[in-house]
Coordinates of C-alpha atoms in Angstrom, one line a residue:
Chain Q
M295 CA 10.6 28.4 -197.4
T296 CA 10.4 24.9 -196.3
E297 CA 13.9 24.3 -197.3
L298 CA 15.0 27.3 -195.2
Q299 CA 13.1 26.0 -192.2
A300 CA 14.7 22.5 -192.7
E301 CA 18.0 24.1 -192.7
Q302 CA 17.3 26.1 -189.6
G303 CA 16.1 22.9 -188.0
A304 CA 19.4 21.2 -188.7
Q305 CA 21.3 24.0 -187.1
A306 CA 19.5 23.3 -183.8
L307 CA 21.3 20.0 -183.6
E308 CA 24.7 21.6 -183.5
V309 CA 26.9 20.7 -180.5
P310 CA 26.6 23.2 -177.6
R311 CA 30.1 24.5 -178.1
E312 CA 29.3 25.8 -181.6
A313 CA 26.1 27.4 -180.2
K314 CA 28.3 29.2 -177.7
T315 CA 30.6 30.5 -180.5
R316 CA 27.5 31.6 -182.3
R317 CA 26.3 33.5 -179.3
N318 CA 29.7 35.2 -179.0
R319 CA 29.5 36.1 -182.6
D320 CA 26.1 37.6 -182.1
A321 CA 27.3 39.6 -179.2
L322 CA 30.2 40.9 -181.2
I323 CA 27.8 41.9 -184.0
A324 CA 25.5 43.6 -181.6
L325 CA 28.5 45.5 -180.0
A326 CA 29.7 46.6 -183.5
V327 CA 26.2 47.8 -184.4
F328 CA 25.9 49.7 -181.2
V329 CA 29.3 51.4 -181.7
V330 CA 28.3 52.4 -185.2
L331 CA 25.0 53.7 -184.0
A332 CA 26.6 55.5 -181.1
L333 CA 29.2 57.2 -183.4
L334 CA 26.5 58.3 -185.9
P335 CA 26.0 61.7 -184.2
T336 CA 29.6 62.5 -184.7
V337 CA 29.2 62.2 -188.5
F338 CA 25.7 63.4 -189.0
S339 CA 24.7 66.0 -186.5
S340 CA 21.1 66.2 -187.7
K341 CA 18.6 66.2 -184.8
L342 CA 16.0 64.8 -187.1
L343 CA 18.1 61.7 -187.8
L344 CA 18.6 61.1 -184.1
D345 CA 14.9 61.4 -183.5
F346 CA 14.2 59.0 -186.3
V347 CA 16.6 56.4 -184.8
I348 CA 15.0 56.8 -181.4
R349 CA 11.6 56.2 -182.8
C350 CA 12.9 53.2 -184.8
A351 CA 14.3 51.8 -181.5
A352 CA 10.9 52.1 -179.8
Y353 CA 8.8 50.7 -182.7
G354 CA 11.5 48.2 -183.7
L355 CA 11.5 46.5 -180.3
F356 CA 7.8 46.4 -180.3
A357 CA 7.6 45.0 -183.9
T358 CA 10.3 42.4 -183.3
S359 CA 8.7 41.2 -180.1
L360 CA 5.5 40.9 -182.0
N361 CA 7.3 38.7 -184.6
L362 CA 8.2 36.3 -181.8
L363 CA 4.5 35.7 -181.4
V364 CA 3.4 36.0 -185.1
G365 CA 6.3 34.6 -187.0
Y366 CA 7.9 32.1 -184.6
T367 CA 4.9 30.8 -182.6
G368 CA 2.0 31.5 -185.0
L369 CA 0.1 33.4 -182.3
I370 CA -1.5 36.3 -184.2
S371 CA -1.9 38.9 -181.5
F372 CA -4.0 41.9 -182.5
G373 CA -3.5 43.4 -179.1
H374 CA 0.2 43.5 -178.7
G375 CA 0.1 47.2 -178.6
M376 CA -1.4 47.2 -175.1
F377 CA 2.0 46.3 -173.7
F378 CA 3.5 49.2 -175.7
G379 CA 0.9 51.5 -174.1
L380 CA 1.4 49.9 -170.7
G381 CA 5.1 50.4 -170.8
A382 CA 4.7 54.1 -171.7
Y383 CA 2.0 54.8 -169.1
G384 CA 3.6 52.6 -166.4
F385 CA 7.0 54.3 -166.8
G386 CA 5.5 57.8 -167.2
L387 CA 3.3 57.5 -164.1
M388 CA 6.1 56.0 -162.0
M389 CA 8.4 58.9 -162.8
Q390 CA 5.7 61.5 -162.3
K391 CA 4.1 60.2 -159.1
T392 CA 6.9 58.6 -157.2
G393 CA 10.1 60.2 -158.4
V394 CA 12.2 57.0 -158.2
P395 CA 15.4 56.9 -160.2
V396 CA 15.0 56.0 -163.9
P397 CA 16.5 52.4 -163.6
A398 CA 14.1 51.6 -160.7
A399 CA 11.1 52.8 -162.7
F400 CA 12.3 50.8 -165.7
V401 CA 12.5 47.6 -163.7
A402 CA 9.2 48.3 -161.9
T403 CA 7.4 48.9 -165.2
L404 CA 8.7 45.7 -166.6
A405 CA 7.6 43.9 -163.4
I406 CA 4.1 45.4 -163.8
T407 CA 4.0 44.3 -167.5
L408 CA 5.1 40.8 -166.4
V409 CA 2.1 40.5 -164.1
V410 CA -0.4 41.9 -166.5
A411 CA 0.9 39.8 -169.4
L412 CA 0.8 36.7 -167.2
V413 CA -2.9 37.3 -166.4
I414 CA -4.0 38.2 -169.9
G415 CA -1.8 35.6 -171.5
A416 CA -3.1 32.9 -169.2
I417 CA -6.6 33.6 -170.5
C418 CA -5.7 34.2 -174.2
V419 CA -3.1 31.6 -175.2
R420 CA -5.4 28.6 -175.0
L421 CA -7.7 30.1 -177.6
K422 CA -7.7 29.2 -181.3
E423 CA -6.1 31.6 -183.7
I424 CA -9.1 33.9 -184.6
Y425 CA -10.3 33.9 -181.0
F426 CA -6.8 34.7 -179.9
A427 CA -6.5 37.6 -182.3
F428 CA -9.8 39.2 -181.2
V429 CA -9.6 38.5 -177.5
T430 CA -6.2 40.1 -177.4
L431 CA -7.7 43.0 -179.3
A432 CA -10.5 43.2 -176.8
F433 CA -8.0 43.4 -173.9
Q434 CA -6.2 46.1 -175.8
M435 CA -9.5 48.1 -176.0
L436 CA -10.1 47.4 -172.3
I437 CA -6.8 49.0 -171.4
H438 CA -7.4 51.8 -173.8
S439 CA -10.8 52.5 -172.3
T440 CA -9.5 52.3 -168.8
I441 CA -6.8 54.9 -169.7
L442 CA -9.5 57.1 -171.2
S443 CA -11.9 56.8 -168.2
W444 CA -9.5 56.9 -165.3
V445 CA -8.9 60.6 -165.8
S446 CA -7.6 61.3 -162.2
L447 CA -4.7 58.9 -162.8
T448 CA -4.0 59.0 -166.5
G449 CA -5.2 62.4 -167.6
G450 CA -7.9 60.7 -169.8
D451 CA -7.8 61.7 -173.5
Q452 CA -5.2 64.4 -172.8
G453 CA -2.6 61.8 -171.9
L454 CA 0.1 62.2 -169.3
R455 CA 1.0 65.8 -169.6
G456 CA 3.5 68.2 -168.0
G457 CA 6.4 66.1 -169.1
I458 CA 8.1 63.1 -167.4
P459 CA 10.9 64.1 -165.1
R460 CA 14.1 62.4 -166.1
P461 CA 16.6 62.9 -163.3
P462 CA 20.2 62.0 -164.3
F463 CA 21.6 58.8 -163.0
L464 CA 25.1 57.3 -163.3
G465 CA 26.1 60.4 -165.4
I466 CA 23.4 59.7 -167.9
D467 CA 21.0 62.5 -168.4
L468 CA 18.0 61.3 -170.5
S469 CA 16.6 64.8 -171.0
N470 CA 19.7 65.4 -173.1
Q471 CA 18.8 64.3 -176.7
L472 CA 22.3 62.8 -177.3
H473 CA 22.2 60.8 -174.1
L474 CA 18.6 59.6 -174.8
Y475 CA 19.8 58.6 -178.3
V476 CA 22.6 56.5 -177.0
A477 CA 20.5 54.9 -174.3
S478 CA 17.8 54.1 -176.9
C479 CA 20.3 52.5 -179.2
A480 CA 21.7 50.4 -176.3
L481 CA 18.2 49.2 -175.3
L482 CA 17.4 48.4 -179.0
V483 CA 20.7 46.5 -179.5
I484 CA 20.4 44.6 -176.2
G485 CA 16.8 43.9 -176.8
L486 CA 17.4 42.6 -180.3
F487 CA 20.3 40.5 -179.0
L488 CA 18.2 38.9 -176.3
M489 CA 15.3 38.2 -178.7
H490 CA 17.7 36.6 -181.1
Q491 CA 19.0 34.4 -178.4
I492 CA 15.5 33.4 -177.5
A493 CA 14.7 32.7 -181.2
Q494 CA 17.8 30.6 -181.6
S495 CA 17.5 28.7 -178.4
P496 CA 16.0 25.2 -178.1
F497 CA 12.9 27.0 -176.7
G498 CA 12.8 29.1 -179.9
Y499 CA 12.7 25.8 -181.9
T500 CA 10.0 24.5 -179.7
L501 CA 8.0 27.6 -180.6
R502 CA 8.5 27.0 -184.3
M503 CA 7.3 23.4 -183.8
I504 CA 4.2 24.6 -182.0
R505 CA 3.6 27.0 -184.9
D506 CA 4.0 24.2 -187.5
N507 CA 2.1 21.5 -185.6
A508 CA 0.9 22.1 -182.1
T509 CA -0.8 18.7 -181.8
R510 CA 2.5 16.9 -182.6
A511 CA 4.4 19.1 -180.2
S512 CA 2.0 18.2 -177.4
F513 CA 2.2 14.5 -178.3
I514 CA 6.0 14.5 -177.8
G515 CA 5.5 15.9 -174.4
I516 CA 5.8 19.7 -174.8
D517 CA 3.5 21.7 -172.6
V518 CA 2.2 23.9 -175.4
W519 CA 0.2 26.2 -173.1
R520 CA 3.2 26.9 -171.0
A521 CA 5.5 27.6 -173.9
K522 CA 2.9 29.9 -175.5
L523 CA 2.4 31.7 -172.3
T524 CA 6.2 32.1 -171.7
I525 CA 6.7 33.7 -175.2
F526 CA 3.6 35.8 -174.7
V527 CA 5.0 37.3 -171.5
L528 CA 8.6 37.6 -172.9
A529 CA 7.3 39.4 -176.0
A530 CA 5.2 41.7 -173.8
L531 CA 8.4 42.7 -171.8
F532 CA 10.1 43.8 -175.0
A533 CA 7.1 45.6 -176.3
S534 CA 6.9 47.4 -172.9
T535 CA 10.5 48.4 -173.3
G536 CA 9.7 49.9 -176.6
G537 CA 6.8 51.9 -174.9
I538 CA 9.3 53.1 -172.2
I539 CA 11.6 54.5 -175.0
M540 CA 8.6 56.2 -176.6
A541 CA 7.5 57.7 -173.3
L542 CA 11.1 59.0 -172.7
F543 CA 11.2 60.4 -176.2
V544 CA 7.9 62.3 -176.2
S545 CA 8.2 63.0 -172.4
G546 CA 4.7 61.9 -171.9
A547 CA 2.2 59.1 -172.7
Y548 CA -0.9 59.4 -174.8
P549 CA -3.9 57.1 -175.2
E550 CA -2.9 56.5 -178.8
F551 CA 0.0 54.5 -177.6
A552 CA -2.5 51.9 -176.3
Y553 CA -5.0 52.2 -179.2
W554 CA -5.6 49.2 -181.4
T555 CA -4.0 50.9 -184.4
I556 CA -0.6 50.5 -182.7
S557 CA -1.2 46.7 -182.9
G558 CA -2.4 47.0 -186.5
E559 CA 0.7 48.9 -187.4
G560 CA 2.8 46.3 -185.6
I561 CA 1.3 43.5 -187.7
F562 CA 1.7 45.6 -190.8
I563 CA 5.4 46.2 -190.0
N564 CA 5.9 42.5 -189.7
M565 CA 4.2 42.0 -193.0
L566 CA 6.2 44.7 -194.7
G567 CA 9.6 43.4 -193.5
G568 CA 8.7 39.7 -193.6
V569 CA 8.1 37.3 -190.7
T570 CA 10.4 34.6 -191.9
T571 CA 13.6 36.5 -190.9
F572 CA 14.6 37.8 -187.5
L573 CA 15.5 41.2 -188.8
G574 CA 12.4 41.5 -191.1
P575 CA 10.4 43.5 -188.6
M576 CA 13.3 45.9 -188.0
V577 CA 13.5 46.6 -191.7
G578 CA 9.7 46.9 -191.7
T579 CA 9.9 49.5 -188.9
V580 CA 12.3 51.7 -190.8
L581 CA 10.2 51.4 -194.0
L582 CA 6.9 52.2 -192.2
L583 CA 8.3 55.2 -190.3
I584 CA 9.8 56.6 -193.5
L585 CA 6.4 56.0 -195.3
N586 CA 4.5 57.5 -192.4
D587 CA 6.6 60.6 -192.3
T588 CA 6.4 61.1 -196.0
V589 CA 2.7 60.5 -196.3
T590 CA 1.8 62.7 -193.3
R591 CA 3.8 65.5 -194.9
L592 CA 2.1 65.1 -198.3
T593 CA -1.6 64.4 -197.5
D594 CA -4.2 64.7 -194.9
Y595 CA -5.6 61.3 -195.9
H596 CA -2.9 59.3 -194.3
G597 CA -5.1 56.2 -193.7
L598 CA -6.1 56.1 -197.4
V599 CA -2.6 56.0 -198.7
L600 CA -1.4 53.6 -195.9
G601 CA -4.3 51.3 -196.6
I602 CA -3.5 51.1 -200.3
V603 CA 0.2 50.3 -199.6
I604 CA -0.9 47.6 -197.2
L605 CA -3.3 46.2 -199.8
F606 CA -0.4 46.2 -202.3
F607 CA 1.7 44.2 -199.9
A608 CA -1.0 41.8 -198.7
I609 CA -2.7 41.0 -202.0
G610 CA 0.0 42.0 -204.5
L611 CA 3.3 40.7 -203.1
R612 CA 2.1 38.4 -200.2
K613 CA 5.6 38.6 -198.8
G614 CA 7.7 41.0 -196.9
L615 CA 10.8 42.7 -198.2
M616 CA 13.3 40.6 -196.3
D617 CA 11.5 37.4 -197.6
F618 CA 12.5 38.5 -201.1
V619 CA 16.1 39.3 -200.0
V620 CA 16.4 35.8 -198.4
E621 CA 14.9 34.1 -201.4
W622 CA 17.2 36.0 -203.8
Y623 CA 20.2 35.1 -201.7
A624 CA 19.3 31.5 -201.4
Q625 CA 18.8 31.3 -205.1
R626 CA 22.1 32.9 -205.8
R627 CA 23.9 30.5 -203.4
N628 CA 22.1 27.6 -205.0
G629 CA 23.0 28.8 -208.5
A630 CA 26.7 29.1 -207.6
G631 CA 26.6 25.5 -206.4
E632 CA 28.1 26.3 -203.0
R633 CA 25.5 24.4 -201.1
G634 CA 24.7 20.6 -201.0
Chain Z
M198 CA -19.1 52.6 -158.4
D199 CA -22.6 53.6 -157.6
L200 CA -24.5 50.5 -156.5
D201 CA -27.3 52.6 -154.8
A202 CA -28.3 54.0 -158.2
L203 CA -28.4 50.4 -159.6
T204 CA -30.5 49.0 -156.7
G205 CA -32.7 52.1 -156.7
C206 CA -33.4 51.6 -160.4
L207 CA -34.1 47.9 -160.0
A208 CA -36.7 48.8 -157.4
S209 CA -38.6 51.3 -159.5
S210 CA -40.6 50.0 -162.5
A211 CA -40.3 53.3 -164.4
C212 CA -36.5 53.1 -164.4
L213 CA -36.5 49.4 -165.1
V214 CA -38.6 49.9 -168.2
T215 CA -36.5 52.7 -169.5
Q216 CA -33.2 50.9 -168.9
T217 CA -34.5 47.7 -170.4
T218 CA -35.7 49.5 -173.5
S219 CA -32.3 51.1 -173.9
G220 CA -30.6 47.8 -173.4
F221 CA -32.8 46.3 -176.1
I222 CA -31.9 49.1 -178.5
I223 CA -28.1 48.6 -177.9
G224 CA -28.6 44.9 -178.1
M225 CA -30.6 44.9 -181.3
L226 CA -28.2 47.1 -183.2
L227 CA -25.3 45.0 -182.0
F228 CA -27.2 41.9 -183.0
L229 CA -27.6 43.1 -186.6
V230 CA -23.9 43.8 -186.9
A231 CA -22.8 40.7 -185.0
V232 CA -25.1 38.3 -187.0
G233 CA -23.5 39.5 -190.2
L234 CA -20.1 39.0 -188.8
T235 CA -21.0 35.5 -187.5
L236 CA -22.7 34.6 -190.8
I237 CA -19.7 35.6 -192.8
F238 CA -17.4 33.7 -190.5
G239 CA -19.6 30.6 -190.6
V240 CA -19.8 30.3 -194.3
L241 CA -16.6 32.0 -195.6
K242 CA -14.4 31.2 -192.5
V243 CA -13.0 34.7 -192.5
V244 CA -13.4 37.3 -189.8
N245 CA -14.5 40.5 -191.5
F246 CA -12.4 42.9 -189.4
S247 CA -13.8 45.7 -191.6
H248 CA -17.4 44.9 -190.7
G249 CA -17.8 48.1 -188.6
A250 CA -17.2 50.1 -191.8
F251 CA -20.4 48.8 -193.2
Y252 CA -22.3 49.9 -190.2
M253 CA -20.7 53.3 -190.7
F254 CA -21.5 53.4 -194.4
G255 CA -25.1 52.4 -193.7
A256 CA -25.6 55.3 -191.3
Y257 CA -24.0 57.8 -193.8
F258 CA -26.0 56.5 -196.8
A259 CA -29.2 56.8 -194.8
M260 CA -28.4 60.3 -193.7
T261 CA -27.7 61.5 -197.2
A262 CA -30.8 59.8 -198.6
Y263 CA -32.9 61.3 -195.9
Q264 CA -31.5 64.7 -196.5
F265 CA -32.3 64.5 -200.3
S266 CA -35.6 62.8 -200.2
G267 CA -37.0 63.4 -196.7
S268 CA -38.3 59.9 -196.7
F269 CA -37.4 57.7 -193.8
A270 CA -38.2 54.4 -195.6
L271 CA -36.0 55.4 -198.5
A272 CA -33.2 56.3 -196.1
M273 CA -33.4 52.7 -194.6
L274 CA -33.5 51.2 -198.0
C275 CA -30.5 53.2 -199.2
G276 CA -28.5 52.3 -196.1
A277 CA -29.2 48.6 -196.5
A278 CA -28.9 48.3 -200.3
G279 CA -25.9 50.5 -200.6
T280 CA -23.9 48.5 -198.1
A281 CA -25.1 45.3 -199.7
I282 CA -23.6 46.4 -203.0
L283 CA -20.4 47.6 -201.2
G284 CA -20.1 44.2 -199.6
L285 CA -20.5 42.3 -202.8
I286 CA -17.8 44.4 -204.5
F287 CA -15.5 44.1 -201.5
E288 CA -15.8 40.4 -201.3
R289 CA -15.5 39.7 -205.0
V290 CA -12.6 42.1 -205.7
F291 CA -10.5 41.8 -202.6
M292 CA -11.5 39.3 -199.9
S293 CA -11.8 36.4 -202.4
R294 CA -8.1 36.7 -203.1
V295 CA -7.1 35.8 -199.6
Y296 CA -9.3 32.9 -198.8
G297 CA -6.5 30.4 -199.0
A298 CA -4.0 32.6 -197.4
D299 CA -3.4 32.6 -193.6
V300 CA -5.3 34.7 -191.1
L301 CA -2.6 37.3 -191.1
M302 CA -3.3 38.2 -194.7
Q303 CA -7.0 38.4 -194.1
L304 CA -6.6 40.6 -191.1
L305 CA -4.3 42.9 -193.1
V306 CA -6.6 43.3 -196.0
C307 CA -9.4 44.2 -193.6
Y308 CA -7.1 46.5 -191.6
A309 CA -6.2 48.3 -194.8
F310 CA -9.9 48.8 -195.6
V311 CA -10.7 50.0 -192.1
L312 CA -8.1 52.8 -192.8
I313 CA -9.3 53.4 -196.3
F314 CA -13.0 53.5 -195.5
D315 CA -12.6 55.8 -192.6
D316 CA -10.7 58.3 -194.8
V317 CA -13.2 57.9 -197.6
V318 CA -16.0 58.9 -195.2
R319 CA -13.8 61.8 -194.0
M320 CA -13.3 62.9 -197.6
I321 CA -17.0 62.7 -198.6
W322 CA -18.8 63.8 -195.4
G323 CA -16.1 65.6 -193.5
P324 CA -14.5 64.8 -190.2
E325 CA -17.0 66.5 -187.9
F326 CA -19.9 64.9 -186.0
K327 CA -23.1 64.7 -188.1
S328 CA -26.6 63.8 -187.1
M329 CA -29.5 62.7 -189.2
G330 CA -32.3 63.9 -186.9
M331 CA -35.4 62.1 -185.9
P332 CA -37.9 61.8 -188.8
A333 CA -41.1 63.8 -188.3
A334 CA -43.2 60.7 -188.2
F335 CA -41.6 59.6 -185.0
Q336 CA -41.6 63.0 -183.3
V337 CA -44.6 62.2 -181.3
V338 CA -45.3 61.9 -177.6
P339 CA -43.4 58.9 -176.3
L340 CA -45.3 56.0 -174.8
F341 CA -45.4 55.5 -171.1
I342 CA -45.2 51.8 -170.0
A343 CA -45.4 51.3 -166.3
G344 CA -44.1 54.8 -165.8
G345 CA -41.1 54.3 -168.0
V346 CA -40.5 56.4 -171.2
V347 CA -40.4 54.5 -174.5
P348 CA -40.0 56.5 -177.7
P349 CA -42.0 54.9 -180.5
Y350 CA -38.9 54.9 -182.7
Y351 CA -37.3 52.5 -180.3
L352 CA -40.3 50.1 -180.8
L353 CA -39.8 50.3 -184.6
L354 CA -36.1 49.6 -184.2
I355 CA -36.6 46.6 -182.1
G356 CA -39.4 45.4 -184.4
V357 CA -37.2 45.7 -187.5
A358 CA -34.2 43.9 -185.9
L359 CA -36.4 41.1 -184.6
T360 CA -38.1 40.7 -188.0
A361 CA -34.7 40.6 -189.7
A362 CA -33.5 37.9 -187.1
M363 CA -36.6 35.8 -187.8
I364 CA -36.4 36.1 -191.6
L365 CA -32.7 35.1 -191.4
G366 CA -33.3 32.2 -189.1
L367 CA -36.2 30.8 -191.0
G368 CA -34.5 31.5 -194.3
L369 CA -31.4 29.6 -193.4
A370 CA -33.4 26.7 -191.8
R371 CA -36.3 26.3 -194.3
T372 CA -35.5 27.6 -197.8
R373 CA -33.5 25.9 -200.5
I374 CA -31.0 28.8 -200.6
G375 CA -30.6 28.5 -196.9
K376 CA -29.8 24.8 -197.3
V377 CA -27.2 25.6 -200.0
I378 CA -25.6 28.2 -197.8
R379 CA -25.4 25.8 -194.9
A380 CA -24.0 23.1 -197.2
A381 CA -21.4 25.6 -198.5
A382 CA -20.4 26.4 -194.9
H383 CA -19.9 22.7 -194.2
N384 CA -18.2 21.5 -197.4
P385 CA -17.7 24.1 -200.2
G386 CA -15.8 21.6 -202.4
M387 CA -18.7 19.2 -202.5
V388 CA -21.3 22.0 -203.1
S389 CA -19.2 23.3 -205.9
A390 CA -18.9 19.8 -207.4
L391 CA -22.7 19.6 -207.4
G392 CA -22.7 22.5 -209.9
I393 CA -23.5 25.3 -207.6
N394 CA -21.5 28.5 -208.0
T395 CA -19.9 28.9 -204.6
G396 CA -18.3 32.2 -205.6
L397 CA -21.8 33.6 -206.0
I398 CA -22.9 32.2 -202.6
Y399 CA -19.8 33.7 -200.9
G400 CA -20.5 37.1 -202.5
G401 CA -24.1 36.8 -201.6
V402 CA -23.4 36.0 -198.0
F403 CA -21.0 38.8 -197.7
A404 CA -23.4 41.2 -199.3
L405 CA -26.1 40.0 -196.8
G406 CA -23.8 40.5 -193.9
G407 CA -22.9 43.9 -195.1
M408 CA -26.5 44.7 -195.6
L409 CA -27.5 43.8 -192.1
A410 CA -24.7 45.9 -190.7
G411 CA -25.7 48.7 -193.0
L412 CA -29.3 48.4 -191.9
A413 CA -28.1 48.6 -188.2
G414 CA -26.2 51.8 -189.2
A415 CA -29.2 53.2 -190.9
L416 CA -31.5 52.4 -187.9
A417 CA -28.9 54.0 -185.6
A418 CA -28.5 57.1 -187.6
P419 CA -31.5 59.0 -186.1
V420 CA -30.4 58.2 -182.5
R421 CA -26.6 58.3 -182.6
S422 CA -24.1 60.8 -183.9
L423 CA -22.2 60.0 -187.1
T424 CA -18.5 60.3 -187.3
P425 CA -15.7 58.6 -189.3
G426 CA -14.5 55.7 -187.2
M427 CA -17.9 55.2 -185.6
G428 CA -17.8 51.6 -186.8
F429 CA -14.8 50.5 -184.9
S430 CA -16.3 50.5 -181.4
V431 CA -19.3 48.7 -182.8
L432 CA -17.0 46.2 -184.4
I433 CA -15.3 45.4 -181.1
E434 CA -18.6 45.1 -179.3
S435 CA -20.1 42.9 -181.9
F436 CA -17.0 40.8 -181.8
I437 CA -17.5 40.4 -178.1
V438 CA -21.0 39.4 -178.8
T439 CA -20.0 36.7 -181.3
V440 CA -17.3 35.4 -178.9
I441 CA -19.9 35.2 -176.1
G442 CA -22.6 33.7 -178.2
G443 CA -20.3 31.4 -180.2
M444 CA -18.9 32.1 -183.7
G445 CA -21.3 31.0 -186.4
S446 CA -24.4 30.7 -184.2
I447 CA -27.3 33.1 -185.0
L448 CA -29.1 32.4 -181.8
G449 CA -25.9 32.9 -179.9
A450 CA -25.5 36.3 -181.6
L451 CA -29.0 37.3 -180.5
I452 CA -28.6 36.1 -176.9
G453 CA -25.1 37.6 -176.7
A454 CA -26.2 40.9 -178.1
L455 CA -29.1 41.2 -175.7
L456 CA -26.8 40.3 -172.7
I457 CA -24.2 43.0 -173.8
G458 CA -27.1 45.5 -174.3
M459 CA -28.4 44.9 -170.8
I460 CA -24.9 45.0 -169.3
R461 CA -24.2 48.3 -171.0
S462 CA -27.6 49.7 -170.0
F463 CA -27.7 48.7 -166.4
G464 CA -23.9 48.8 -166.0
S465 CA -23.9 52.5 -166.9
L466 CA -26.0 53.1 -163.7
G467 CA -24.0 51.0 -161.3
F468 CA -20.5 51.4 -162.7
P469 CA -20.5 54.5 -164.9
L470 CA -16.7 54.5 -165.4
F471 CA -16.4 50.8 -165.9
T472 CA -19.2 49.9 -168.2
E473 CA -16.9 48.8 -171.0
G474 CA -14.8 46.9 -168.5
L475 CA -17.9 45.0 -167.4
M476 CA -18.4 43.7 -171.0
Y477 CA -14.8 42.5 -171.2
L478 CA -15.1 41.0 -167.8
F479 CA -18.2 39.1 -168.9
M480 CA -16.6 38.0 -172.0
V481 CA -13.6 36.7 -170.1
I482 CA -15.8 34.7 -167.7
V483 CA -17.7 33.1 -170.6
L484 CA -14.5 32.3 -172.5
V485 CA -12.8 30.7 -169.4
S486 CA -15.8 28.6 -168.7
R487 CA -16.8 27.8 -172.3
P488 CA -14.0 28.6 -174.7
T489 CA -16.2 28.3 -177.8
G490 CA -18.9 30.6 -176.5
L491 CA -22.5 29.9 -175.2
F492 CA -23.8 28.3 -178.4
G493 CA -20.6 27.7 -180.3
K494 CA -19.4 24.5 -181.8
E495 CA -15.8 23.5 -182.0
V496 CA -14.1 25.7 -184.6
A497 CA -12.4 23.5 -187.2

């Protein structure tokens, strides 16, 4: 793993022109993935599959943004789900109460998330790891209990009911499943592309340095607090986007979206897929959703089975799936002698 | 917001006594859970995220023992001893495997057990709300102190919790075992080199922490309703307590728990919808002014 990191570190020193080519290549890959996803309904017309991909988009954005904190910066947030819930509720309320167009509500929700994340982040990011984990968790519970007790606004434990109005805009009608599917895929691909750019930018390498040695980073003049706060807010924005997709998908928002288990699942997704690769959380999301659907169908004791699977990964494997893939690939390349 | 109710209460001695007692009850139960959490953190350097489950098991064990035997003392004993054994097994079989690993792994193992334990309770005792009922010995006329109502059971609860706090504090400060535990918290490698089985100490501390949480659950069983997942809100609150008091400090846990108890008790009068918010607000204020808590030392 250290070799891998060293290699990534070396890449950061590339001349800017090559960084630009790489960005173009990333954009091309993103575009290709989007086209494939968008054409999927013409091949498989299963509604279940489309629903599955929409949920993957919502949770995938959430989990990948969490990885920016956990994997890249070493900030173990146990309350990242609050921004998922905030996105869902913010967007749902905006659409229900004000009737503004969808894009306006989307931007406004992100703006609200930005402010909330700035305030919470400013308090949290200077805390040491365990304190950070639990204080973020406490904020998550604060938001959850606010949602539960502010019945007149949020509907309390019933959630936002009566559906979220989704008026068509620019020829896109989000109440149509196919349109929603394409929009979710677009948001997912754009979100992943942006997060990848953040991770590959000089700022992304600053984050890795803070993770590996925060004291040293601060000695060479990096404002650690500001860098942590920046990534905390950025990650919150992407998590919020995931929440918005979820609210659009279920046409409502429920207190469970802001409950701590969402954060727990996010951490587990990262573990499942692996935090050392950018796409690990995405793989983890697909795995967890498949696992969840299967387990819920087979047994009432969903937590029991999930818990045992988590134990298997945490104690037995100690790595995510993508970590194994990367190791296997690195070994193969080494074996073939293609690398110096 | 209902500030009139709050000021009205503060002016009347009857209401003051009642609310203070209820604040003490909440605080003492929280203290028992939080002190286990802080002890485990102080010695083992792990945060037992599944600590709430021990509280839950303590309550369910006590209820079952009480239903079978009808003896309140036996119920308390079962609650405490059962969770102590559970804690020992949990630490030796699972937690001891992730000591060297990063915090993420420890959190995940505990997260897994939160899910597993909640479902196990659901399997054995069912998903519905249960109640143990007040033992006959305590179904007597409540005491009236300065016009306020104080059920005798509350006094017992406060007494047991304070006794536990004193035994714990004195035990850690004065006895040989206490010294070894403090040494192990400070430098486990050296303690182990001196021929002391640190694994045993770790297991013992975890069992002790579990036992205290179980005792809290057992004490709470007659006055609270039992449900799977009941441990989680207690866990969050006791975490707030340890953050306020400072991780690893027993005195901090006591003060923090009482503060939270009073905030909950009086806050529910003045800010009925924002009682929990008050706790978080208080925690944030403490954290911003003293990042390591009121009595905390710098965490290594």
